[in-house]
mmCIF file of C-alpha atoms in Angstrom:
data_model
loop_
_atom_site.group_PDB
_atom_site.id
_atom_site.type_symbol
_atom_site.label_atom_id
_atom_site.label_comp_id
_atom_site.label_asym_id
_atom_site.label_seq_id
_atom_site.Cartn_x
_atom_site.Cartn_y
_atom_site.Cartn_z
ATOM 1 C CA VAL A 19 81.358 -102.831 -2.191
ATOM 2 C CA GLY A 20 82.335 -106.048 -3.640
ATOM 3 C CA VAL A 21 80.315 -108.909 -5.397
ATOM 4 C CA CYS A 22 81.167 -112.418 -4.572
ATOM 5 C CA THR A 23 80.954 -114.625 -7.543
ATOM 6 C CA ALA A 24 82.857 -117.645 -6.339
ATOM 7 C CA GLY A 25 80.694 -120.807 -6.461
ATOM 8 C CA LEU A 26 78.063 -119.382 -8.804
ATOM 9 C CA THR A 27 77.637 -121.971 -11.504
ATOM 10 C CA LYS A 28 74.285 -120.876 -12.885
ATOM 11 C CA SER A 29 74.618 -120.242 -16.637
ATOM 12 C CA GLY A 30 72.472 -118.410 -19.153
ATOM 13 C CA GLY A 31 70.847 -115.045 -18.972
ATOM 14 C CA GLY A 32 68.766 -113.709 -16.199
ATOM 15 C CA PHE A 33 70.065 -115.505 -13.079
ATOM 16 C CA GLY A 34 69.913 -113.074 -10.262
ATOM 17 C CA LYS A 35 67.802 -110.595 -12.340
ATOM 18 C CA ILE A 36 65.130 -108.633 -10.308
ATOM 19 C CA LEU A 37 61.998 -109.740 -12.081
ATOM 20 C CA GLN A 38 59.255 -107.496 -10.221
ATOM 21 C CA ILE A 39 58.962 -105.483 -7.038
ATOM 22 C CA VAL A 40 55.790 -105.145 -4.950
ATOM 23 C CA GLU A 41 55.656 -102.458 -2.273
ATOM 24 C CA THR A 42 53.130 -101.233 0.097
ATOM 25 C CA SER A 43 53.405 -98.494 2.728
ATOM 26 C CA TRP A 44 51.144 -96.857 5.252
ATOM 27 C CA SER A 45 50.814 -94.346 8.047
ATOM 28 C CA THR A 46 47.754 -95.732 9.916
ATOM 29 C CA PHE A 47 47.983 -96.215 13.724
ATOM 30 C CA PHE A 48 48.045 -99.983 15.106
ATOM 31 C CA SER A 49 48.090 -101.226 18.690
ATOM 32 C CA THR A 50 47.758 -104.562 20.525
ATOM 33 C CA GLY A 51 48.281 -105.873 23.776
ATOM 34 C CA SER A 52 47.559 -109.220 22.764
ATOM 35 C CA THR A 53 49.747 -112.159 24.124
ATOM 36 C CA SER A 54 48.767 -114.313 20.887
ATOM 37 C CA PHE A 55 49.928 -113.306 17.494
ATOM 38 C CA VAL A 56 47.596 -110.895 15.637
ATOM 39 C CA ASP A 57 47.815 -109.354 12.291
ATOM 40 C CA ILE A 58 49.507 -105.964 12.210
ATOM 41 C CA ASP A 59 47.104 -103.861 10.124
ATOM 42 C CA ASN A 60 48.349 -103.151 6.714
ATOM 43 C CA ALA A 61 51.394 -105.220 7.114
ATOM 44 C CA THR A 62 50.656 -107.377 4.314
ATOM 45 C CA LEU A 63 51.491 -107.746 0.647
ATOM 46 C CA SER A 64 50.931 -110.356 -2.294
ATOM 47 C CA ILE A 65 53.223 -111.424 -4.970
ATOM 48 C CA THR A 66 52.849 -113.888 -7.845
ATOM 49 C CA PRO A 67 56.205 -115.478 -8.791
ATOM 50 C CA THR A 68 56.657 -116.153 -12.575
ATOM 51 C CA SER A 69 58.840 -119.121 -12.003
ATOM 52 C CA THR A 70 59.163 -121.977 -9.405
ATOM 53 C CA SER A 71 62.890 -121.408 -9.256
ATOM 54 C CA SER A 72 62.306 -117.739 -8.365
ATOM 55 C CA LYS A 73 63.577 -116.562 -4.916
ATOM 56 C CA ILE A 74 61.622 -113.801 -3.241
ATOM 57 C CA ILE A 75 63.538 -111.087 -0.939
ATOM 58 C CA VAL A 76 60.951 -109.668 1.647
ATOM 59 C CA MET A 77 62.073 -106.357 3.518
ATOM 60 C CA VAL A 78 59.827 -104.933 6.361
ATOM 61 C CA ASN A 79 60.280 -101.808 8.131
ATOM 62 C CA LEU A 80 57.707 -100.892 10.955
ATOM 63 C CA ASP A 81 57.935 -97.592 12.673
ATOM 64 C CA SER A 82 57.022 -98.996 15.948
ATOM 65 C CA ASP A 83 57.265 -98.474 19.644
ATOM 66 C CA TYR A 84 56.508 -100.120 22.909
ATOM 67 C CA VAL A 85 54.453 -98.836 25.835
ATOM 68 C CA ASN A 86 54.983 -100.458 29.149
ATOM 69 C CA SER A 87 52.976 -99.422 32.236
ATOM 70 C CA THR A 88 54.765 -101.907 34.604
ATOM 71 C CA ASN A 89 58.405 -101.438 36.016
ATOM 72 C CA ALA A 90 59.400 -104.769 34.502
ATOM 73 C CA LEU A 91 61.531 -106.279 31.461
ATOM 74 C CA ARG A 92 59.113 -106.776 28.715
ATOM 75 C CA VAL A 93 59.305 -108.538 25.261
ATOM 76 C CA ILE A 94 57.569 -108.019 22.003
ATOM 77 C CA TYR A 95 57.440 -110.556 19.305
ATOM 78 C CA THR A 96 56.976 -110.341 15.639
ATOM 79 C CA ILE A 97 56.672 -113.046 12.804
ATOM 80 C CA LEU A 98 56.681 -112.873 9.018
ATOM 81 C CA LEU A 99 54.369 -115.335 7.497
ATOM 82 C CA ARG A 100 54.324 -116.508 3.855
ATOM 83 C CA ASP A 101 50.809 -117.636 3.804
ATOM 84 C CA SER A 102 50.561 -119.705 7.016
ATOM 85 C CA THR A 103 54.157 -120.722 6.999
ATOM 86 C CA THR A 104 56.742 -118.676 9.272
ATOM 87 C CA VAL A 105 59.586 -117.541 7.374
ATOM 88 C CA ASP A 106 61.109 -115.134 10.041
ATOM 89 C CA LYS A 107 60.554 -114.316 13.733
ATOM 90 C CA LYS A 108 61.994 -111.620 16.017
ATOM 91 C CA ALA A 109 62.109 -110.813 19.837
ATOM 92 C CA TYR A 110 62.525 -107.256 21.091
ATOM 93 C CA TYR A 111 63.561 -106.921 24.766
ATOM 94 C CA MET A 112 62.610 -103.522 26.502
ATOM 95 C CA GLY A 113 63.859 -102.230 29.547
ATOM 96 C CA HIS A 114 62.312 -101.048 32.621
ATOM 97 C CA GLU A 115 62.393 -97.362 33.498
ATOM 98 C CA THR A 116 59.295 -95.623 34.710
ATOM 99 C CA SER A 117 58.595 -92.185 33.303
ATOM 100 C CA SER A 118 56.827 -89.358 35.374
ATOM 101 C CA ASN A 119 53.270 -90.450 33.989
ATOM 102 C CA GLY A 120 53.940 -94.149 34.869
ATOM 103 C CA TYR A 121 54.356 -95.219 31.252
ATOM 104 C CA ASN A 122 57.620 -96.124 29.349
ATOM 105 C CA TYR A 123 57.664 -95.403 25.654
ATOM 106 C CA TYR A 124 60.482 -97.040 23.737
ATOM 107 C CA GLY A 125 60.951 -96.551 20.126
ATOM 108 C CA ASN A 126 62.092 -99.610 18.321
ATOM 109 C CA PRO A 127 61.876 -99.753 14.759
ATOM 110 C CA ILE A 128 61.077 -103.494 13.688
ATOM 111 C CA ASP A 129 63.227 -104.631 10.666
ATOM 112 C CA MET A 130 63.007 -107.797 8.966
ATOM 113 C CA LEU A 131 64.999 -109.137 5.873
ATOM 114 C CA VAL A 132 64.289 -112.619 4.337
ATOM 115 C CA PHE A 133 65.420 -114.472 1.396
ATOM 116 C CA ASP A 134 62.546 -116.980 0.672
ATOM 117 C CA GLU A 135 62.079 -119.898 -1.623
ATOM 118 C CA PRO A 136 58.700 -120.469 -2.222
ATOM 119 C CA SER A 137 58.772 -122.791 -5.162
ATOM 120 C CA THR A 138 55.474 -121.769 -6.662
ATOM 121 C CA THR A 139 53.866 -119.696 -9.307
ATOM 122 C CA SER A 140 50.655 -119.092 -7.284
ATOM 123 C CA ALA A 141 49.977 -115.964 -5.634
ATOM 124 C CA ILE A 142 51.588 -115.762 -2.091
ATOM 125 C CA THR A 143 50.866 -113.240 0.822
ATOM 126 C CA TYR A 144 53.338 -112.144 3.073
ATOM 127 C CA LYS A 145 52.255 -110.627 6.466
ATOM 128 C CA VAL A 146 53.567 -109.484 9.795
ATOM 129 C CA GLN A 147 51.987 -110.531 13.166
ATOM 130 C CA GLY A 148 52.891 -109.268 16.457
ATOM 131 C CA LYS A 149 52.273 -109.973 20.228
ATOM 132 C CA THR A 150 53.419 -108.860 23.663
ATOM 133 C CA ASP A 151 54.533 -111.099 26.635
ATOM 134 C CA SER A 152 52.017 -109.083 29.094
ATOM 135 C CA GLY A 153 48.241 -108.800 28.527
ATOM 136 C CA ASN A 154 45.713 -106.309 30.079
ATOM 137 C CA ASN A 155 47.364 -103.408 28.324
ATOM 138 C CA ASN A 156 50.363 -103.564 30.700
ATOM 139 C CA ALA A 157 52.503 -103.629 27.448
ATOM 140 C CA LEU A 158 51.424 -102.430 23.930
ATOM 141 C CA LEU A 159 53.187 -103.006 20.673
ATOM 142 C CA ARG A 160 52.343 -99.916 18.533
ATOM 143 C CA VAL A 161 52.951 -99.274 15.025
ATOM 144 C CA ASN A 162 53.017 -95.461 13.470
ATOM 145 C CA ALA A 163 52.032 -94.173 16.875
ATOM 146 C CA VAL A 164 52.729 -90.531 15.502
ATOM 147 C CA THR A 165 49.986 -90.727 12.922
ATOM 148 C CA GLY A 166 50.785 -88.709 9.821
ATOM 149 C CA ASN A 167 54.459 -88.547 10.880
ATOM 150 C CA CYS A 168 55.287 -92.237 10.607
ATOM 151 C CA ILE A 169 55.375 -94.581 7.451
ATOM 152 C CA SER A 170 55.827 -98.266 7.649
ATOM 153 C CA SER A 171 56.605 -100.289 4.650
ATOM 154 C CA MET A 172 56.978 -103.798 3.058
ATOM 155 C CA ILE A 173 58.803 -104.613 -0.091
ATOM 156 C CA ALA A 174 58.825 -108.046 -1.901
ATOM 157 C CA MET A 175 61.219 -108.539 -4.892
ATOM 158 C CA GLU A 176 61.270 -111.528 -7.129
ATOM 159 C CA VAL A 177 64.807 -112.631 -8.229
ATOM 160 C CA ALA A 178 65.303 -115.000 -11.140
ATOM 161 C CA GLY A 179 66.721 -118.357 -9.653
#
């Protein structure tokens, strides 16, 4: 493992120092068949930067799966918001194999990693929203489907700028 220092011109103590870490984790079940973005339960955290020059690294890991009751290619979408501003978005394509019970279960952890520059010292909230491309429960995005055995988490780290 190496560290690239070429081009770093900041001087003085504290540049790049981790100033604070905020973490949340949960194991409660969430499911949606919505074709519009909806908040994923518990996938939210707040942090108050100590300086307007601070950067925020946000990491998200959702223990998720996708249930498809049709024999078709389906897509699930997630976005990470800082307050109301989208800072990351993902699309996950799921195959089309039908199981013996007529449903397809695709385990697909959702991972997001963002280096954000909010330029504020006010409290900010990060949250994850999700949706599917097919309504009427033909396709479901689920988080922590095996309740008690799955843990999802979010971490925000303030880095001195």
